[in-house]
Amino acid sequence: MSAPSPALPPVRTAVIGLGWAARSIWLPRLLRSPAFTVTAAVDPDERGRAAVAGSQEADAAGLSVLAAVADLDPAEVDLAVVAVPNHLHCAVACELLTKGIPVFLEKPVCLTSEEAERLAAAERAGGTVLLAGSAARHRADVRGLYRAAERLGEVRHVELAWVRARGVPDRGGWFTQRSLAGGGALVDLGWHLLDIAVPLLGTAAFRHAIGTVSADFITQASSRAAWRDDDNDAEGSGEGDGDAAGGGGTDVEDTARGFLVTDDGRSVVLHASWASHEAVDTTRVTVEGSAGSATLCCTFGFSPNRLRESTLTRTADGSTRRLAVPTERVGAEYDRQLALLPSLLHDPAARGRAIDEARRTIGAIERVYTSARTVQKVRESAPV
């Protein structure tokens, strides 16, 4: 990462939630970057605090390890990186925003439309800004897809799929309990997929959405995300959040499929799966336009069970050709996103943007779940 501009001193940063995401993604990057100074780490769980407090990196940085957000002094924090379990996202972010502390919030930004409005109110009340995790947009191959889409004419249709071979996170913990996670693969992987569609669809809202969900793999021990080592770290979360919470059964889907139509007539197919019959975790995005189509095939996230390389192709007039895609290390997109945060904190146009996108995303997710529940009720009431 490049050194911070003289006009932008290092961002004094607090990390909230010290589970898998904080320890594996955010803290190492923040501590390495000259653009940030990590001043505090917060977690109500003593194990999370102990894991960070005992590290050489934390000792070298001299950061304070705290038990509560209330212990943070707004005068000493320029940014809070929030990586807590899904059900705490809204409450923690609202507390910070209301105190006047800018927030970078991991996905999912919210679990309901009502939570989106609470976040909007807190952002206004604190006179500060909410920034949202959108790392996938910063992948080199996704950027290549966006460039290719510029030559496709009018975008008519987008297909978004992230299908893991085996990758149920924290099976039996908070991540697979609807009351704590808000949903399953649709909330987790589906949020990432809908997020990368934003530059392709612009501000268009989803007028219609139907979908189905299923849970054929979630109780199978062989379907767990072994690469996350959840058996030894109950604090995990997909690609994002962190603290331990709860433990028990599973009542969410491992697979969701949806069909959505925007208010300007474009269509989106969505497929998110934590586990499947496939051999390799695969992400596929296809953009169809009036002048051709483009398809990216890669693997999002940190799973080692991934495609060997990303491929990007463009098809027009019956001819398909492969486009160049830079090779990059796994996780480089998170470095790029962090590099942009200091300037976003000073950009007046950033205020309200994350909320607007979250409204559209959670609205679409809610509609898919509503459709799936309706289908299930019809199925259960049908005569045998």
Tab-separated table of C-alpha atoms in Angstrom:
chain	number	residue	atom	x	y	z
A	1	MET	CA	0.000	0.000	0.000
A	2	SER	CA	1.164	3.535	-0.684
A	3	ALA	CA	1.938	5.966	2.124
A	4	PRO	CA	-0.872	8.323	3.125
A	5	SER	CA	-1.050	11.760	1.551
A	6	PRO	CA	0.358	14.573	3.706
A	7	ALA	CA	-3.132	16.096	3.634
A	8	LEU	CA	-4.610	12.914	5.108
A	9	PRO	CA	-2.948	11.860	8.383
A	10	PRO	CA	-3.249	8.219	9.427
A	11	VAL	CA	-6.813	7.256	10.264
A	12	ARG	CA	-7.154	6.442	13.962
A	13	THR	CA	-9.089	3.196	13.813
A	14	ALA	CA	-10.964	0.990	16.283
A	15	VAL	CA	-11.843	-2.599	15.366
A	16	ILE	CA	-15.132	-3.812	16.840
A	17	GLY	CA	-15.504	-7.586	17.100
A	18	LEU	CA	-12.393	-9.762	17.355
A	19	GLY	CA	-13.440	-13.027	15.743
A	20	TRP	CA	-12.274	-14.700	12.545
A	21	ALA	CA	-12.838	-11.733	10.260
A	22	ALA	CA	-11.059	-9.199	12.445
A	23	ARG	CA	-8.100	-11.448	13.177
A	24	SER	CA	-7.753	-12.873	9.652
A	25	ILE	CA	-8.791	-9.982	7.401
A	26	TRP	CA	-8.951	-6.572	9.028
A	27	LEU	CA	-6.433	-6.325	11.862
A	28	PRO	CA	-3.434	-7.646	9.893
A	29	ARG	CA	-4.121	-5.261	7.015
A	30	LEU	CA	-4.832	-2.265	9.194
A	31	LEU	CA	-1.683	-2.836	11.252
A	32	ARG	CA	0.438	-3.122	8.088
A	33	SER	CA	-0.922	-0.016	6.413
A	34	PRO	CA	0.683	3.398	7.019
A	35	ALA	CA	-2.703	4.949	6.192
A	36	PHE	CA	-4.170	3.659	9.470
A	37	THR	CA	-3.264	3.655	13.138
A	38	VAL	CA	-5.143	1.012	15.095
A	39	THR	CA	-5.804	2.577	18.474
A	40	ALA	CA	-8.374	0.197	19.979
A	41	ALA	CA	-9.883	-3.258	19.653
A	42	VAL	CA	-13.279	-3.983	21.215
A	43	ASP	CA	-15.035	-7.225	22.052
A	44	PRO	CA	-17.309	-8.154	24.989
A	45	ASP	CA	-15.980	-11.719	24.856
A	46	GLU	CA	-12.905	-12.239	27.006
A	47	ARG	CA	-11.515	-14.912	24.663
A	48	GLY	CA	-11.584	-12.541	21.710
A	49	ARG	CA	-9.846	-9.823	23.684
A	50	ALA	CA	-7.225	-12.251	24.974
A	51	ALA	CA	-6.455	-13.535	21.469
A	52	VAL	CA	-5.642	-10.011	20.303
A	53	ALA	CA	-4.083	-8.637	23.475
A	54	GLY	CA	-1.528	-11.429	23.508
A	55	SER	CA	-0.343	-10.925	19.944
A	56	GLN	CA	2.988	-9.349	19.058
A	57	GLU	CA	1.305	-7.054	16.522
A	58	ALA	CA	-1.060	-5.618	19.148
A	59	ASP	CA	1.773	-5.106	21.606
A	60	ALA	CA	3.846	-3.342	18.975
A	61	ALA	CA	0.949	-1.082	17.995
A	62	GLY	CA	0.164	-0.274	21.633
A	63	LEU	CA	-3.551	-0.541	21.029
A	64	SER	CA	-6.116	-0.573	23.832
A	65	VAL	CA	-8.233	-3.728	24.137
A	66	LEU	CA	-11.687	-2.809	25.433
A	67	ALA	CA	-14.849	-4.653	26.431
A	68	ALA	CA	-17.493	-2.203	25.172
A	69	VAL	CA	-18.151	0.350	22.443
A	70	ALA	CA	-19.175	2.771	25.183
A	71	ASP	CA	-15.525	2.849	26.289
A	72	LEU	CA	-14.461	4.502	23.016
A	73	ASP	CA	-13.813	8.238	23.019
A	74	PRO	CA	-15.192	9.801	19.789
A	75	ALA	CA	-12.474	12.460	19.987
A	76	GLU	CA	-9.836	9.743	19.621
A	77	VAL	CA	-11.391	7.607	16.872
A	78	ASP	CA	-11.658	8.562	13.193
A	79	LEU	CA	-13.155	5.246	12.043
A	80	ALA	CA	-14.663	2.095	13.551
A	81	VAL	CA	-14.363	-1.123	11.554
A	82	VAL	CA	-17.327	-3.238	12.657
A	83	ALA	CA	-16.985	-7.014	12.268
A	84	VAL	CA	-19.505	-8.447	14.733
A	85	PRO	CA	-22.164	-11.146	14.191
A	86	ASN	CA	-24.971	-10.230	11.795
A	87	HIS	CA	-27.645	-9.615	14.410
A	88	LEU	CA	-25.436	-7.002	16.103
A	89	HIS	CA	-24.526	-5.035	12.970
A	90	CYS	CA	-27.334	-2.514	13.232
A	91	ALA	CA	-27.192	-1.956	16.999
A	92	VAL	CA	-23.410	-1.570	17.148
A	93	ALA	CA	-23.220	0.638	14.059
A	94	CYS	CA	-26.076	2.836	15.289
A	95	GLU	CA	-24.393	3.324	18.675
A	96	LEU	CA	-21.147	4.355	16.987
A	97	LEU	CA	-22.778	6.611	14.385
A	98	THR	CA	-24.877	8.371	17.000
A	99	LYS	CA	-21.680	9.086	18.962
A	100	GLY	CA	-20.342	10.764	15.816
A	101	ILE	CA	-17.869	7.985	14.940
A	102	PRO	CA	-17.701	7.066	11.225
A	103	VAL	CA	-18.340	3.357	10.631
A	104	PHE	CA	-17.076	0.831	8.112
A	105	LEU	CA	-19.612	-2.000	8.387
A	106	GLU	CA	-19.090	-5.488	7.022
A	107	LYS	CA	-21.835	-7.121	5.021
A	108	PRO	CA	-24.686	-7.692	5.526
A	109	VAL	CA	-25.166	-4.011	6.332
A	110	CYS	CA	-28.592	-4.799	7.778
A	111	LEU	CA	-30.960	-7.737	8.149
A	112	THR	CA	-34.258	-5.949	7.474
A	113	SER	CA	-35.531	-2.830	5.748
A	114	GLU	CA	-36.429	-1.471	9.177
A	115	GLU	CA	-32.789	-1.779	10.239
A	116	ALA	CA	-31.729	0.130	7.117
A	117	GLU	CA	-33.891	3.053	8.228
A	118	ARG	CA	-32.460	2.910	11.749
A	119	LEU	CA	-28.954	3.141	10.292
A	120	ALA	CA	-29.995	6.076	8.116
A	121	ALA	CA	-31.384	7.892	11.147
A	122	ALA	CA	-28.208	7.241	13.164
A	123	GLU	CA	-26.018	8.503	10.321
A	124	ARG	CA	-28.024	11.727	10.211
A	125	ALA	CA	-28.124	12.108	13.994
A	126	GLY	CA	-24.373	11.731	14.357
A	127	GLY	CA	-23.575	13.910	11.364
A	128	THR	CA	-21.100	11.309	10.158
A	129	VAL	CA	-20.877	8.575	7.514
A	130	LEU	CA	-21.557	4.871	7.170
A	131	LEU	CA	-19.292	3.018	4.742
A	132	ALA	CA	-20.092	-0.534	3.679
A	133	GLY	CA	-17.984	-3.570	2.880
A	134	SER	CA	-17.908	-4.269	-0.853
A	135	ALA	CA	-14.574	-6.006	-1.341
A	136	ALA	CA	-15.647	-8.115	-4.336
A	137	ARG	CA	-16.049	-4.964	-6.448
A	138	HIS	CA	-12.335	-4.355	-5.975
A	139	ARG	CA	-11.159	-7.695	-7.359
A	140	ALA	CA	-9.033	-7.307	-10.488
A	141	ASP	CA	-11.171	-9.816	-12.402
A	142	VAL	CA	-14.426	-8.097	-11.416
A	143	ARG	CA	-12.966	-4.779	-12.539
A	144	GLY	CA	-12.130	-6.468	-15.829
A	145	LEU	CA	-15.742	-7.582	-16.118
A	146	TYR	CA	-16.933	-4.021	-15.537
A	147	ARG	CA	-14.646	-2.783	-18.323
A	148	ALA	CA	-15.937	-5.473	-20.647
A	149	ALA	CA	-19.540	-4.561	-19.774
A	150	GLU	CA	-18.918	-1.024	-21.011
A	151	ARG	CA	-18.657	-2.472	-24.527
A	152	LEU	CA	-21.850	-4.544	-24.327
A	153	GLY	CA	-24.318	-1.777	-25.112
A	154	GLU	CA	-27.410	-1.638	-22.903
A	155	VAL	CA	-27.288	-4.185	-20.072
A	156	ARG	CA	-30.365	-6.397	-20.329
A	157	HIS	CA	-29.674	-9.332	-18.017
A	158	VAL	CA	-27.211	-10.337	-15.273
A	159	GLU	CA	-26.613	-13.829	-13.883
A	160	LEU	CA	-24.880	-14.077	-10.506
A	161	ALA	CA	-23.798	-17.372	-8.938
A	162	TRP	CA	-21.510	-18.280	-6.050
A	163	VAL	CA	-21.656	-22.031	-5.483
A	164	ARG	CA	-19.372	-23.668	-2.958
A	165	ALA	CA	-18.624	-27.357	-3.065
A	166	ARG	CA	-18.363	-27.476	0.726
A	167	GLY	CA	-18.472	-24.310	2.769
A	168	VAL	CA	-21.179	-24.116	5.452
A	169	PRO	CA	-19.699	-21.651	7.985
A	170	ASP	CA	-19.905	-22.199	11.743
A	171	ARG	CA	-22.406	-25.057	11.367
A	172	GLY	CA	-24.585	-25.209	14.488
A	173	GLY	CA	-23.341	-21.822	15.722
A	174	TRP	CA	-24.833	-18.356	15.250
A	175	PHE	CA	-24.167	-18.327	11.526
A	176	THR	CA	-26.744	-21.036	10.852
A	177	GLN	CA	-29.442	-19.623	13.156
A	178	ARG	CA	-31.893	-17.277	11.469
A	179	SER	CA	-32.483	-15.212	14.609
A	180	LEU	CA	-28.774	-14.368	14.762
A	181	ALA	CA	-27.684	-14.397	11.098
A	182	GLY	CA	-30.843	-13.120	9.395
A	183	GLY	CA	-30.721	-15.950	6.887
A	184	GLY	CA	-28.346	-18.391	5.282
A	185	ALA	CA	-26.460	-18.429	1.993
A	186	LEU	CA	-28.686	-15.718	0.514
A	187	VAL	CA	-27.757	-13.178	3.217
A	188	ASP	CA	-24.110	-14.262	3.279
A	189	LEU	CA	-23.001	-14.984	-0.298
A	190	GLY	CA	-26.017	-13.392	-1.968
A	191	TRP	CA	-25.206	-9.984	-0.468
A	192	HIS	CA	-21.778	-10.083	-2.154
A	193	LEU	CA	-23.348	-11.047	-5.475
A	194	LEU	CA	-25.969	-8.310	-5.394
A	195	ASP	CA	-23.267	-5.863	-4.367
A	196	ILE	CA	-21.181	-6.448	-7.489
A	197	ALA	CA	-24.316	-5.948	-9.606
A	198	VAL	CA	-24.643	-2.315	-8.452
A	199	PRO	CA	-22.171	-0.856	-10.998
A	200	LEU	CA	-23.923	-2.864	-13.724
A	201	LEU	CA	-27.482	-1.859	-12.823
A	202	GLY	CA	-26.933	1.584	-11.345
A	203	THR	CA	-29.599	2.899	-8.992
A	204	ALA	CA	-32.414	0.814	-10.460
A	205	ALA	CA	-34.600	-0.729	-7.752
A	206	PHE	CA	-35.965	-4.262	-7.884
A	207	ARG	CA	-39.664	-4.194	-8.673
A	208	HIS	CA	-40.258	-7.969	-8.708
A	209	ALA	CA	-38.510	-10.885	-7.009
A	210	ILE	CA	-39.311	-14.567	-6.697
A	211	GLY	CA	-37.185	-17.356	-5.338
A	212	THR	CA	-36.710	-20.671	-3.620
A	213	VAL	CA	-34.479	-21.930	-0.828
A	214	SER	CA	-33.348	-25.394	0.241
A	215	ALA	CA	-31.215	-27.047	2.927
A	216	ASP	CA	-30.065	-30.393	1.566
A	217	PHE	CA	-26.450	-30.127	2.737
A	218	ILE	CA	-26.392	-27.984	5.855
A	219	THR	CA	-26.603	-30.798	8.420
A	220	GLN	CA	-23.915	-32.904	6.731
A	221	ALA	CA	-20.588	-32.764	8.561
A	222	SER	CA	-18.773	-33.111	5.230
A	223	SER	CA	-20.303	-29.820	4.021
A	224	ARG	CA	-18.762	-27.573	6.674
A	225	ALA	CA	-16.195	-24.906	5.791
A	226	ALA	CA	-13.193	-26.891	7.050
A	227	TRP	CA	-10.807	-24.197	5.804
A	228	ARG	CA	-12.271	-21.816	8.418
A	229	ASP	CA	-11.380	-24.158	11.301
A	230	ASP	CA	-14.745	-23.438	12.921
A	231	ASP	CA	-14.413	-26.429	15.233
A	232	ASN	CA	-11.618	-24.540	16.989
A	233	ASP	CA	-12.993	-21.019	16.544
A	234	ALA	CA	-16.676	-20.601	17.300
A	235	GLU	CA	-16.415	-16.922	16.503
A	236	GLY	CA	-16.395	-17.250	12.722
A	237	SER	CA	-18.405	-15.711	9.935
A	238	GLY	CA	-18.486	-16.196	6.170
A	239	GLU	CA	-16.355	-13.531	4.605
A	240	GLY	CA	-17.152	-10.955	7.201
A	241	ASP	CA	-18.151	-10.906	10.848
A	242	GLY	CA	-16.714	-12.030	14.064
A	243	ASP	CA	-17.829	-12.626	17.638
A	244	ALA	CA	-19.177	-15.803	19.135
A	245	ALA	CA	-22.892	-15.918	19.805
A	246	GLY	CA	-25.168	-18.782	20.590
A	247	GLY	CA	-24.795	-22.354	19.469
A	248	GLY	CA	-27.275	-25.024	18.554
A	249	GLY	CA	-29.366	-26.062	15.611
A	250	THR	CA	-29.705	-24.887	12.044
A	251	ASP	CA	-32.795	-23.229	10.560
A	252	VAL	CA	-31.416	-21.400	7.520
A	253	GLU	CA	-30.932	-22.364	3.895
A	254	ASP	CA	-27.681	-23.566	2.368
A	255	THR	CA	-28.928	-22.724	-1.138
A	256	ALA	CA	-31.042	-19.892	-2.532
A	257	ARG	CA	-32.154	-19.155	-6.084
A	258	GLY	CA	-33.912	-16.027	-7.218
A	259	PHE	CA	-35.177	-14.173	-10.273
A	260	LEU	CA	-35.457	-10.404	-10.006
A	261	VAL	CA	-36.650	-7.641	-12.333
A	262	THR	CA	-35.672	-3.991	-11.952
A	263	ASP	CA	-38.090	-1.123	-12.324
A	264	ASP	CA	-36.521	-0.329	-15.707
A	265	GLY	CA	-37.069	-3.837	-17.057
A	266	ARG	CA	-33.709	-5.583	-16.596
A	267	SER	CA	-33.519	-9.081	-15.135
A	268	VAL	CA	-31.204	-10.758	-12.624
A	269	VAL	CA	-30.741	-14.446	-11.840
A	270	LEU	CA	-29.228	-15.176	-8.428
A	271	HIS	CA	-27.803	-18.463	-7.131
A	272	ALA	CA	-26.023	-18.663	-3.766
A	273	SER	CA	-24.946	-21.983	-2.232
A	274	TRP	CA	-22.841	-22.817	0.800
A	275	ALA	CA	-22.593	-26.429	-0.383
A	276	SER	CA	-23.446	-28.402	-3.498
A	277	HIS	CA	-22.586	-31.428	-5.634
A	278	GLU	CA	-19.762	-29.506	-7.334
A	279	ALA	CA	-16.073	-30.311	-6.906
A	280	VAL	CA	-14.719	-26.752	-6.725
A	281	ASP	CA	-16.029	-23.506	-5.249
A	282	THR	CA	-17.026	-21.386	-8.237
A	283	THR	CA	-18.294	-17.851	-8.763
A	284	ARG	CA	-19.782	-17.070	-12.172
A	285	VAL	CA	-21.098	-13.718	-13.375
A	286	THR	CA	-22.604	-13.215	-16.825
A	287	VAL	CA	-23.661	-9.863	-18.238
A	288	GLU	CA	-25.844	-9.829	-21.340
A	289	GLY	CA	-26.165	-6.604	-23.285
A	290	SER	CA	-27.608	-5.338	-26.520
A	291	ALA	CA	-24.195	-5.635	-28.202
A	292	GLY	CA	-22.844	-8.864	-26.674
A	293	SER	CA	-22.246	-10.726	-23.437
A	294	ALA	CA	-19.368	-11.262	-21.013
A	295	THR	CA	-18.772	-14.015	-18.457
A	296	LEU	CA	-16.382	-14.094	-15.507
A	297	CYS	CA	-15.609	-17.447	-13.887
A	298	CYS	CA	-13.544	-17.338	-10.686
A	299	THR	CA	-13.725	-18.083	-6.955
A	300	PHE	CA	-14.657	-15.404	-4.434
A	301	GLY	CA	-13.516	-15.565	-0.841
A	302	PHE	CA	-10.730	-17.405	0.963
A	303	SER	CA	-11.553	-21.070	0.391
A	304	PRO	CA	-8.525	-23.047	-0.853
A	305	ASN	CA	-10.900	-25.259	-2.872
A	306	ARG	CA	-10.899	-22.806	-5.751
A	307	LEU	CA	-10.470	-22.535	-9.485
A	308	ARG	CA	-6.824	-22.335	-10.505
A	309	GLU	CA	-7.366	-19.053	-12.346
A	310	SER	CA	-10.008	-16.515	-13.266
A	311	THR	CA	-11.309	-16.501	-16.834
A	312	LEU	CA	-13.150	-13.692	-18.578
A	313	THR	CA	-14.728	-14.069	-22.006
A	314	ARG	CA	-16.691	-11.817	-24.347
A	315	THR	CA	-19.185	-13.118	-26.903
A	316	ALA	CA	-20.602	-11.147	-29.841
A	317	ASP	CA	-21.919	-12.112	-33.275
A	318	GLY	CA	-21.417	-15.816	-32.612
A	319	SER	CA	-17.749	-15.460	-31.637
A	320	THR	CA	-16.283	-15.882	-28.150
A	321	ARG	CA	-12.839	-14.619	-27.204
A	322	ARG	CA	-10.943	-14.687	-23.959
A	323	LEU	CA	-9.965	-11.403	-22.321
A	324	ALA	CA	-6.865	-10.869	-20.206
A	325	VAL	CA	-7.314	-10.961	-16.426
A	326	PRO	CA	-4.471	-10.012	-14.061
A	327	THR	CA	-3.332	-12.658	-11.593
A	328	GLU	CA	-3.471	-11.534	-7.977
A	329	ARG	CA	-3.130	-13.082	-4.555
A	330	VAL	CA	-6.183	-14.132	-2.588
A	331	GLY	CA	-7.525	-11.242	-0.520
A	332	ALA	CA	-5.949	-8.418	-2.553
A	333	GLU	CA	-9.403	-6.875	-2.933
A	334	TYR	CA	-9.505	-6.127	0.794
A	335	ASP	CA	-6.254	-4.175	0.541
A	336	ARG	CA	-7.701	-2.095	-2.294
A	337	GLN	CA	-10.867	-1.359	-0.390
A	338	LEU	CA	-8.958	-0.271	2.701
A	339	ALA	CA	-6.787	2.024	0.584
A	340	LEU	CA	-9.913	3.935	-0.479
A	341	LEU	CA	-11.381	4.432	2.990
A	342	PRO	CA	-9.369	7.512	4.057
A	343	SER	CA	-10.548	9.526	1.043
A	344	LEU	CA	-14.129	8.284	1.419
A	345	LEU	CA	-14.191	9.570	4.987
A	346	HIS	CA	-13.649	13.068	3.593
A	347	ASP	CA	-16.037	12.739	0.636
A	348	PRO	CA	-19.381	14.492	1.303
A	349	ALA	CA	-21.006	12.404	-1.442
A	350	ALA	CA	-20.300	9.210	0.527
A	351	ARG	CA	-22.901	10.054	3.167
A	352	GLY	CA	-26.107	8.128	2.532
A	353	ARG	CA	-24.684	6.083	-0.352
A	354	ALA	CA	-24.208	2.863	1.612
A	355	ILE	CA	-27.711	3.184	3.057
A	356	ASP	CA	-29.277	3.606	-0.387
A	357	GLU	CA	-27.522	0.498	-1.684
A	358	ALA	CA	-28.394	-1.454	1.458
A	359	ARG	CA	-32.072	-0.564	1.050
A	360	ARG	CA	-32.108	-2.076	-2.436
A	361	THR	CA	-30.131	-5.152	-1.445
A	362	ILE	CA	-32.068	-6.072	1.694
A	363	GLY	CA	-35.329	-5.278	-0.079
A	364	ALA	CA	-34.477	-7.820	-2.779
A	365	ILE	CA	-33.395	-10.415	-0.204
A	366	GLU	CA	-36.607	-9.945	1.790
A	367	ARG	CA	-38.693	-10.446	-1.348
A	368	VAL	CA	-36.882	-13.652	-2.278
A	369	TYR	CA	-37.422	-15.022	1.232
A	370	THR	CA	-41.099	-14.005	1.151
A	371	SER	CA	-41.542	-15.777	-2.168
A	372	ALA	CA	-39.772	-18.884	-0.876
A	373	ARG	CA	-41.990	-19.016	2.217
A	374	THR	CA	-45.103	-18.663	0.069
A	375	VAL	CA	-43.986	-21.546	-2.133
A	376	GLN	CA	-43.297	-23.670	0.949
A	377	LYS	CA	-46.769	-22.967	2.368
A	378	VAL	CA	-48.392	-23.924	-0.919
A	379	ARG	CA	-46.352	-27.129	-1.028
A	380	GLU	CA	-47.297	-28.049	2.538
A	381	SER	CA	-51.000	-27.395	1.934
A	382	ALA	CA	-51.164	-29.350	-1.350
A	383	PRO	CA	-53.080	-32.666	-1.103
A	384	VAL	CA	-50.950	-35.775	-1.087
